Each structure stands twice: as C-alpha cells, then as structure tokens.
CSV table of C-alpha atoms and ligand atoms in Angstrom, one decimal:
chain,number,residue,atom,x,y,z
A,1,GLU,CA,131.8,48.2,112.0
A,2,ALA,CA,131.2,49.8,108.6
A,3,LYS,CA,127.7,48.3,108.6
A,4,ALA,CA,127.0,49.7,112.1
A,5,LYS,CA,128.1,53.1,111.0
A,6,GLY,CA,126.0,52.9,107.8
A,7,LYS,CA,123.0,51.9,109.9
A,8,ASN,CA,123.5,54.8,112.2
A,9,THR,CA,123.8,57.2,109.3
A,10,PHE,CA,120.7,55.9,107.8
A,11,HIS,CA,118.9,56.1,111.1
A,12,PHE,CA,120.0,59.8,111.4
A,13,TYR,CA,118.8,60.7,107.9
A,14,SER,CA,115.6,58.8,108.2
A,15,LYS,CA,114.8,60.7,111.4
A,16,GLU,CA,115.4,64.0,109.7
A,17,LEU,CA,113.3,62.9,106.8
A,18,ASP,CA,110.5,61.8,109.2
A,19,ALA,CA,110.5,65.2,110.8
A,20,ALA,CA,110.3,67.0,107.5
A,21,ALA,CA,107.6,64.7,106.2
A,22,ASN,CA,105.6,65.0,109.4
A,23,GLU,CA,105.8,68.7,109.3
A,24,ARG,CA,104.6,68.7,105.7
A,25,LEU,CA,101.7,66.4,106.6
A,26,TYR,CA,100.8,68.5,109.6
A,27,ILE,CA,100.7,71.7,107.5
A,28,GLU,CA,98.7,69.9,104.8
A,29,ASN,CA,96.1,68.9,107.3
A,30,GLU,CA,96.0,72.3,108.9
A,31,LEU,CA,95.7,73.9,105.5
A,32,ARG,CA,92.5,72.0,104.9
A,33,ILE,CA,91.1,73.1,108.2
A,34,GLY,CA,92.4,76.6,107.7
A,35,ILE,CA,90.4,76.9,104.4
A,36,LYS,CA,87.2,75.7,106.1
A,37,GLU,CA,87.7,77.9,109.1
A,38,LYS,CA,88.7,81.0,107.2
A,39,GLN,CA,92.1,81.4,108.9
A,40,PHE,CA,93.6,83.4,105.9
A,41,HIS,CA,93.6,87.1,105.2
A,42,LEU,CA,95.4,89.4,102.9
A,43,HIS,CA,97.9,92.2,103.4
A,44,TYR,CA,98.6,94.8,100.8
A,45,GLN,CA,102.0,96.3,100.0
A,46,PRO,CA,101.8,99.7,98.3
A,47,GLN,CA,103.7,100.2,95.0
A,48,VAL,CA,104.8,103.8,95.0
A,49,ASP,CA,105.8,106.2,92.2
A,50,CYS,CA,109.1,107.5,93.7
A,51,ARG,CA,108.9,110.8,91.7
A,52,THR,CA,105.6,111.8,93.3
A,53,ASN,CA,105.5,109.7,96.5
A,54,ARG,CA,102.0,108.5,95.5
A,55,ILE,CA,100.7,105.0,95.8
A,56,VAL,CA,99.9,103.6,92.3
A,57,GLY,CA,98.9,100.1,93.2
A,58,TYR,CA,99.4,97.2,95.7
A,59,GLU,CA,100.6,93.6,95.8
A,60,ALA,CA,98.3,91.3,97.7
A,61,LEU,CA,100.2,88.9,100.0
A,62,ILE,CA,98.5,86.1,101.8
A,63,ARG,CA,98.7,85.7,105.6
A,64,TRP,CA,97.8,82.7,107.7
A,65,THR,CA,97.0,83.0,111.4
A,66,HIS,CA,97.0,79.5,112.8
A,67,PRO,CA,95.1,79.1,116.1
A,68,ASP,CA,98.1,77.3,117.8
A,69,GLU,CA,101.1,78.2,115.7
A,70,GLY,CA,100.3,81.9,115.2
A,71,ASN,CA,101.5,83.4,111.9
A,72,ILE,CA,102.8,80.9,109.4
A,73,PRO,CA,104.7,82.6,106.6
A,74,PRO,CA,103.9,81.9,102.9
A,75,VAL,CA,107.3,80.4,102.2
A,76,LYS,CA,106.3,77.6,104.7
A,77,PHE,CA,102.9,76.8,103.4
A,78,ILE,CA,102.6,77.9,99.7
A,79,PRO,CA,104.9,75.2,98.5
A,80,ILE,CA,102.9,72.6,100.3
A,81,ALA,CA,99.6,74.1,99.1
A,82,GLU,CA,101.2,73.9,95.6
A,83,ALA,CA,102.3,70.3,95.9
A,84,THR,CA,98.9,69.1,97.2
A,85,GLY,CA,96.8,71.1,94.8
A,86,LEU,CA,95.2,73.0,97.7
A,87,ILE,CA,96.6,76.2,96.1
A,88,VAL,CA,93.9,76.2,93.5
A,89,GLU,CA,91.2,76.7,96.1
A,90,ILE,CA,93.3,79.1,98.2
A,91,GLY,CA,94.4,81.0,95.1
A,92,ALA,CA,90.8,81.4,93.9
A,93,TRP,CA,90.0,82.9,97.3
A,94,VAL,CA,93.0,85.3,97.1
A,95,LEU,CA,91.8,86.4,93.6
A,96,GLU,CA,88.3,87.1,94.7
A,97,GLU,CA,89.3,88.8,98.0
A,98,ALA,CA,91.9,91.0,96.3
A,99,CYS,CA,89.6,92.0,93.4
A,100,GLN,CA,86.9,93.0,95.9
A,101,PHE,CA,89.5,95.1,97.7
A,102,ALA,CA,90.6,96.8,94.5
A,103,ASN,CA,87.0,97.6,93.6
A,104,ARG,CA,86.5,99.2,97.0
A,105,MET,CA,89.6,101.4,96.4
A,106,LEU,CA,88.4,102.3,92.9
A,107,LYS,CA,85.0,103.4,94.3
A,108,LEU,CA,86.9,105.6,96.9
A,109,GLY,CA,88.8,107.2,94.1
A,110,ARG,CA,92.1,105.8,95.3
A,111,ALA,CA,94.8,103.8,93.4
A,112,ALA,CA,93.2,100.5,92.5
A,113,ASN,CA,95.8,98.4,90.6
A,114,ILE,CA,96.1,95.1,92.3
A,115,SER,CA,99.0,92.6,91.7
A,116,ILE,CA,98.3,89.0,92.7
A,117,ASN,CA,100.8,86.1,92.8
A,118,LEU,CA,99.8,83.1,90.7
A,119,SER,CA,101.3,79.7,91.5
A,120,ALA,CA,102.4,77.3,88.8
A,121,ARG,CA,99.5,75.0,89.6
A,122,GLN,CA,97.0,77.8,89.1
A,123,PHE,CA,98.6,78.9,85.9
A,124,LYS,CA,98.4,75.4,84.4
A,125,ASP,CA,94.9,74.9,85.6
A,126,ALA,CA,92.6,74.4,82.6
A,127,GLN,CA,89.8,76.3,84.6
A,128,LEU,CA,92.0,79.4,85.2
A,129,ILE,CA,90.5,81.5,82.5
A,130,GLU,CA,86.9,80.7,83.5
A,131,THR,CA,87.8,81.3,87.2
A,132,LEU,CA,89.3,84.7,86.3
A,133,ALA,CA,86.3,85.7,84.1
A,134,ASP,CA,83.9,84.7,86.8
A,135,ILE,CA,85.7,86.6,89.6
A,136,LEU,CA,86.0,89.7,87.5
A,137,LYS,CA,82.3,89.5,86.7
A,138,ARG,CA,81.2,88.9,90.3
A,139,THR,CA,83.5,91.6,91.8
A,140,GLN,CA,82.8,94.1,89.1
A,141,LEU,CA,86.4,95.0,88.9
A,142,PRO,CA,87.4,96.4,85.5
A,143,ALA,CA,90.0,93.8,84.2
A,144,GLU,CA,92.7,96.4,83.6
A,145,TYR,CA,93.2,96.9,87.3
A,146,LEU,CA,94.1,93.3,87.8
A,147,HIS,CA,97.8,92.3,87.3
A,148,LEU,CA,98.9,88.7,87.7
A,149,GLU,CA,102.4,87.9,88.8
A,150,LEU,CA,104.1,84.8,87.3
A,151,THR,CA,107.7,83.6,87.6
A,152,GLU,CA,110.0,82.7,84.8
A,153,SER,CA,110.1,79.0,85.8
A,154,MET,CA,106.4,78.8,85.3
A,155,LEU,CA,106.8,79.8,81.7
A,156,MET,CA,109.5,77.3,80.8
A,157,GLY,CA,108.9,73.7,80.0
A,158,ASP,CA,105.9,73.7,77.6
A,159,VAL,CA,106.6,77.2,76.2
A,160,LYS,CA,103.9,77.0,73.6
A,161,ALA,CA,101.2,76.1,76.1
A,162,ALA,CA,102.4,78.9,78.4
A,163,ILE,CA,102.3,81.5,75.6
A,164,ASN,CA,98.8,80.3,74.7
A,165,GLN,CA,97.6,80.6,78.3
A,166,LEU,CA,99.2,84.1,78.6
A,167,HIS,CA,97.3,85.2,75.5
A,168,GLN,CA,94.1,83.9,76.9
A,169,ILE,CA,94.6,85.9,80.2
A,170,LYS,CA,95.5,89.0,78.2
A,171,GLU,CA,92.3,88.6,76.2
A,172,LEU,CA,90.4,89.1,79.4
A,173,GLY,CA,92.1,92.5,79.7
A,174,VAL,CA,94.2,91.5,82.6
A,175,ALA,CA,97.9,92.6,82.8
A,176,LEU,CA,100.8,90.2,83.3
A,177,SER,CA,104.0,90.7,85.2
A,178,ILE,CA,107.1,88.6,85.7
A,179,ASP,CA,107.9,88.4,89.4
A,180,ASP,CA,111.5,87.9,90.8
A,181,PHE,CA,112.9,88.7,87.4
A,182,GLY,CA,116.5,87.7,86.9
A,183,THR,CA,116.4,84.7,89.3
A,184,GLY,CA,115.0,82.1,86.9
A,185,TYR,CA,115.9,80.9,83.4
A,186,SER,CA,115.6,84.5,82.0
A,187,SER,CA,116.1,83.5,78.4
A,188,LEU,CA,115.9,86.8,76.6
A,189,SER,CA,114.6,85.3,73.4
A,190,TYR,CA,111.6,83.9,75.2
A,191,LEU,CA,111.0,87.1,77.1
A,192,LYS,CA,110.3,88.7,73.8
A,193,ARG,CA,107.8,86.0,72.9
A,194,PHE,CA,105.8,86.2,76.1
A,195,PRO,CA,103.0,88.8,76.0
A,196,VAL,CA,103.9,90.3,79.4
A,197,ASP,CA,103.5,93.9,80.5
A,198,ILE,CA,105.7,94.3,83.6
A,199,LEU,CA,109.0,93.1,84.9
A,200,LYS,CA,109.6,93.0,88.6
A,201,VAL,CA,113.3,93.3,89.4
A,202,ASP,CA,114.0,90.7,92.2
A,203,ARG,CA,114.9,91.9,95.6
A,204,SER,CA,118.2,90.0,95.5
A,205,PHE,CA,119.6,92.6,93.0
A,206,VAL,CA,118.3,95.5,95.0
A,207,LYS,CA,119.3,94.6,98.5
A,208,ASP,CA,123.1,95.3,98.2
A,209,ILE,CA,122.8,98.6,96.4
A,210,PRO,CA,124.8,100.8,96.6
A,211,GLU,CA,127.6,98.7,98.0
A,212,ASP,CA,127.6,96.0,95.3
A,213,LEU,CA,128.7,97.4,91.9
A,214,ASN,CA,127.8,94.2,90.1
A,215,ASP,CA,124.2,94.3,91.4
A,216,MET,CA,124.0,97.9,90.4
A,217,GLU,CA,125.0,97.1,86.8
A,218,ILE,CA,122.7,94.2,86.6
A,219,THR,CA,119.8,96.2,87.9
A,220,ALA,CA,120.5,99.1,85.5
A,221,ALA,CA,120.7,96.6,82.6
A,222,ILE,CA,117.4,94.9,83.5
A,223,ILE,CA,115.7,98.3,83.6
A,224,ALA,CA,117.2,99.3,80.3
A,225,MET,CA,116.2,96.0,78.7
A,226,ALA,CA,112.7,96.4,80.0
A,227,GLN,CA,112.4,99.8,78.4
A,228,LYS,CA,113.8,98.5,75.1
A,229,LEU,CA,111.1,95.8,75.1
A,230,ASN,CA,108.4,98.3,76.0
A,231,LEU,CA,107.8,96.7,79.4
A,232,LYS,CA,107.0,98.6,82.6
A,233,VAL,CA,109.4,97.9,85.4
A,234,VAL,CA,108.8,97.6,89.1
A,235,ALA,CA,111.6,97.2,91.7
A,236,GLU,CA,110.9,95.0,94.8
A,237,GLY,CA,112.5,94.9,98.2
A,238,VAL,CA,113.5,98.6,98.2
A,239,GLU,CA,114.6,99.3,101.8
A,240,THR,CA,116.7,102.5,101.7
A,241,LYS,CA,116.6,106.0,100.3
A,242,ALA,CA,119.9,105.2,98.5
A,243,GLN,CA,118.3,102.3,96.7
A,244,MET,CA,115.3,104.3,95.7
A,245,GLU,CA,117.5,107.1,94.4
A,246,PHE,CA,119.6,104.7,92.4
A,247,LEU,CA,116.5,103.2,90.8
A,248,GLN,CA,115.1,106.6,90.0
A,249,ARG,CA,118.4,107.8,88.4
A,250,ASN,CA,118.2,104.6,86.3
A,251,ASN,CA,114.6,105.3,85.1
A,252,CYS,CA,112.8,102.8,87.3
A,253,TYR,CA,110.0,104.8,89.0
A,254,ILE,CA,107.6,102.3,90.5
A,255,VAL,CA,109.1,100.8,93.7
A,256,GLN,CA,107.9,98.5,96.4
A,257,GLY,CA,109.6,97.7,99.7
A,258,TYR,CA,110.0,98.5,103.4
A,259,TYR,CA,111.4,101.9,102.6
A,260,TYR,CA,107.8,103.0,101.8
A,261,SER,CA,105.8,100.4,103.6
A,262,ALA,CA,105.6,96.7,104.6
A,263,PRO,CA,102.6,94.8,103.5
A,264,VAL,CA,99.7,96.0,105.7
A,265,ALA,CA,96.0,95.4,106.4
A,266,GLU,CA,93.6,97.3,104.3
A,267,GLN,CA,92.6,99.6,107.1
A,268,ASP,CA,96.2,100.8,107.6
A,269,LEU,CA,96.7,101.9,104.0
A,270,SER,CA,95.3,105.4,104.5
A,271,LEU,CA,97.9,105.9,107.3
A,272,VAL,CA,100.7,104.9,104.8
A,273,GLU,CA,99.2,107.3,102.3
A,274,ASP,CA,99.1,110.2,104.8
A,275,LYS,CA,102.7,109.5,105.8
A,276,LEU,CA,103.9,109.5,102.2
A,277,ALA,CA,102.0,112.7,101.4
A,278,GLY,CA,103.6,114.4,104.5
A,279,ASP,CA,107.2,113.5,103.5
B,1,C2E,P1,106.9,87.7,96.3
B,1,C2E,O1,105.7,87.7,95.4
B,1,C2E,O2,108.2,88.0,95.6
B,1,C2E,O3,106.6,88.9,97.4
B,1,C2E,C1,107.5,89.7,98.0
B,1,C2E,C2,107.9,89.3,99.3
B,1,C2E,O4,108.9,90.1,99.8
B,1,C2E,C3,106.8,89.3,100.4
B,1,C2E,O5,107.0,88.3,101.3
B,1,C2E,C4,107.0,90.7,101.0
B,1,C2E,O6,106.4,90.8,102.3
B,1,C2E,C5,108.5,90.7,101.0
B,1,C2E,N1,109.0,92.1,101.0
B,1,C2E,C6,108.4,93.2,100.5
B,1,C2E,N2,109.2,94.3,100.6
B,1,C2E,C7,110.3,93.9,101.2
B,1,C2E,C8,111.5,94.5,101.6
B,1,C2E,O7,111.7,95.7,101.5
B,1,C2E,N3,112.5,93.8,102.3
B,1,C2E,C9,112.3,92.4,102.5
B,1,C2E,N4,113.3,91.8,103.1
B,1,C2E,N5,111.2,91.8,102.1
B,1,C2E,C10,110.2,92.5,101.5
B,1,C2E,P2,105.9,87.3,101.8
B,1,C2E,O8,104.6,88.1,102.0
B,1,C2E,O9,106.4,86.5,103.0
B,1,C2E,O10,105.7,86.3,100.6
B,1,C2E,C11,106.7,85.5,100.1
B,1,C2E,C12,106.3,84.8,98.8
B,1,C2E,O11,105.2,84.0,99.0
B,1,C2E,C13,105.9,85.8,97.7
B,1,C2E,O12,107.1,86.4,97.1
B,1,C2E,C14,105.1,84.9,96.8
B,1,C2E,O13,106.0,84.2,96.0
B,1,C2E,C15,104.5,84.0,97.8
B,1,C2E,N6,103.1,84.4,98.1
B,1,C2E,C16,102.6,85.3,98.9
B,1,C2E,N7,101.3,85.5,98.8
B,1,C2E,C17,100.9,84.6,97.9
B,1,C2E,C18,99.6,84.3,97.3
B,1,C2E,O14,98.5,84.8,97.6
B,1,C2E,N8,99.6,83.3,96.3
B,1,C2E,C19,100.7,82.7,95.9
B,1,C2E,N9,100.7,81.8,94.9
B,1,C2E,N10,101.9,83.0,96.4
B,1,C2E,C20,102.0,84.0,97.4
B,2,MG,MG1,105.0,88.8,93.9
B,3,MG,MG1,108.5,89.3,94.0
B,4,MG,MG1,111.0,88.2,95.2
C-alpha cells in the first residue's frame, strides 16, 4: 500500500516537473526564434525629479511579443535566457537599442540618461567590456549617459573579480547602480568597496508606505546611508502621492513608478512629459 502511495506521489511530482521542464524547453526554443525574427522591443520608464516634475532619465525594459502567446513578461523568460546563455545575445541587443534611443533623446535636447539591466551572465562575460566599448562607439552615445543596473547577488561570490569588472566598466565612463537594493546580501562593508554610483531602493520597501512603519524606517535608513556613502539614490515602484512625498521628505528626489508613468514606448514619452509639465 505504502509502495502504491509512493508511486502515485512520484507520478504526481514527475508530471509537475514535466510540465515545468516542457515550458522551459518551449520558451528556450521560442527565444531562439524570437531573436532571429526580432520579436523583442523596449519600453522606457521615466525617472522623475519629484521636486521639479521633470524627467531626468529612463530605465529600459525589454518586452517580448510572441506571435501565439502574446506578451510574455520578462520574469518568465529572462531567467531562461540567463540559464541558457541566450541572455548574452539578447542583452547586447538591449544595450545597442537603448543606447541608440538615448542618443536620439540627447540630440533632441531631452533627458538622455539610460539605465539598462545587466544579467549575471552578461556581467561575468569576459567580452562585456569590449561589447560595451563597441556599442558606445557605434551609437556615439557619450558614456556618462549610460547607467548599468546590477543586483547585489551578482557581486557576491568572487568579490575580487566583481570589483575588478566594476572598475573596468567605470573606466569606460559608464555609471553603475545597484538594483533592488536591500533584497540581496547587502553587506555594508562590501557596499563601500564596490565602485558604484547609485542605489535603487527596491519596490518591496516602498509599496506599503505610508501604512508600514517598519518599511518607512528601512527606506529612510537606506536613503541616509546612500547619502553618507556619497551615492545617488533612486526609489522604484512609487505608485502614490503619499509615497512620493515620504521619499521627498527623506531626501530621495529621483523616483520611478506608476505614480508618474508605467514603462512606455518611445513615441509615448512626449505625452508623459506634457502631462508632467501640466501638473
Ligand atoms: P527591475 O529592473 O527591478 O524593473 C522594475 C520592474 O518593476 C519592471 O517590471 C517595471 O515594469 C516594474 N514597475 C515599475 N514601476 C512599477 C510600479 O510602480 N509598480 C509595480 N508594481 N511595478 C512597477 P518588468 O518590466 O516586468 O521587468 C521585471 C524584471 O525583469 C526587471 O526588474 C529586471 O530584473 C528584468 N528585466 C527587464 N528588462 C530586462 C533586460 O533588458 N535585461 C535584463 N537582464 N533584465 C531585464
Ligand atoms: Mg532595473
Ligand atoms: Mg529594480
Ligand atoms: Mg525591483
């Protein structure tokens, strides 16, 4: 009886695993096709100075419109692209596309800072520095407009190698930010050793402001610490006026979130700009 039960249990789990493995395989195959057939595009989420209501930069976020499945969100395919190594090719495309965008904005006299998410695989890629130098040269974007977002977990492990890689990126003139700050290892002693410029306060701390007093204290502490370490600070996931006002009161002025704008296509950014100017 016990054996029969065990068998059933195994059968159940194996079916679940099969389904998950099949989906991964399906997405992996579709990713390869998607790259060839150019099914990806970028959206841009404005980063706004809450004191002036002006856009100061953008985060580039990849979008995948699959011919049968419609929009597949990054959380569903980025980890698979990462595990298979396809992220290196996709990521190089994101970098080039976003740098071209930033250069168009620069030529129009508009805010041109562009933040781009880097995956662990891209960061560890020996070719990264060459790829970056190449893209900056081809797109003619002055390096200081390019900001690369990394996460804490990408910097742990071989800390010495990570610091070395960060220095090489900085030598190109590119700025570095730590994304989703506070959700990873966040070893303060390491933070001081990493040559980074910007901390992005994770949305999980912002989302329950002003109800959650704990989150408010943590957010205020992260902002204060960033200032002590001479880092700029950006808050992500700002959805309400109360959240924006709390951040402003606590000296965090660059904010990003649905309160100002969702990520949008390039052609819709002037609409957002006009709306912000009218407020
Ligand atoms: P992330 O870098 O932390 O990006 C912020 C995510 O929060 C984006 O989700 C954005 O659309 C969403 N968001 C922005 N404001 C708000 C808000 O006010 N409320 C809420 N609820 N959400 C908000 P998205 O575009 O689905 O991207 C998810 C994650 O996928 C990103 O998190 C990033 O880790 C990854 N990702 C996106 N594009 C790329 C890319 O080009 N390359 C790599 N390597 N990763 C990417
Ligand atoms: Mg990001
Ligand atoms: Mg983030
Ligand atoms: Mg986040």
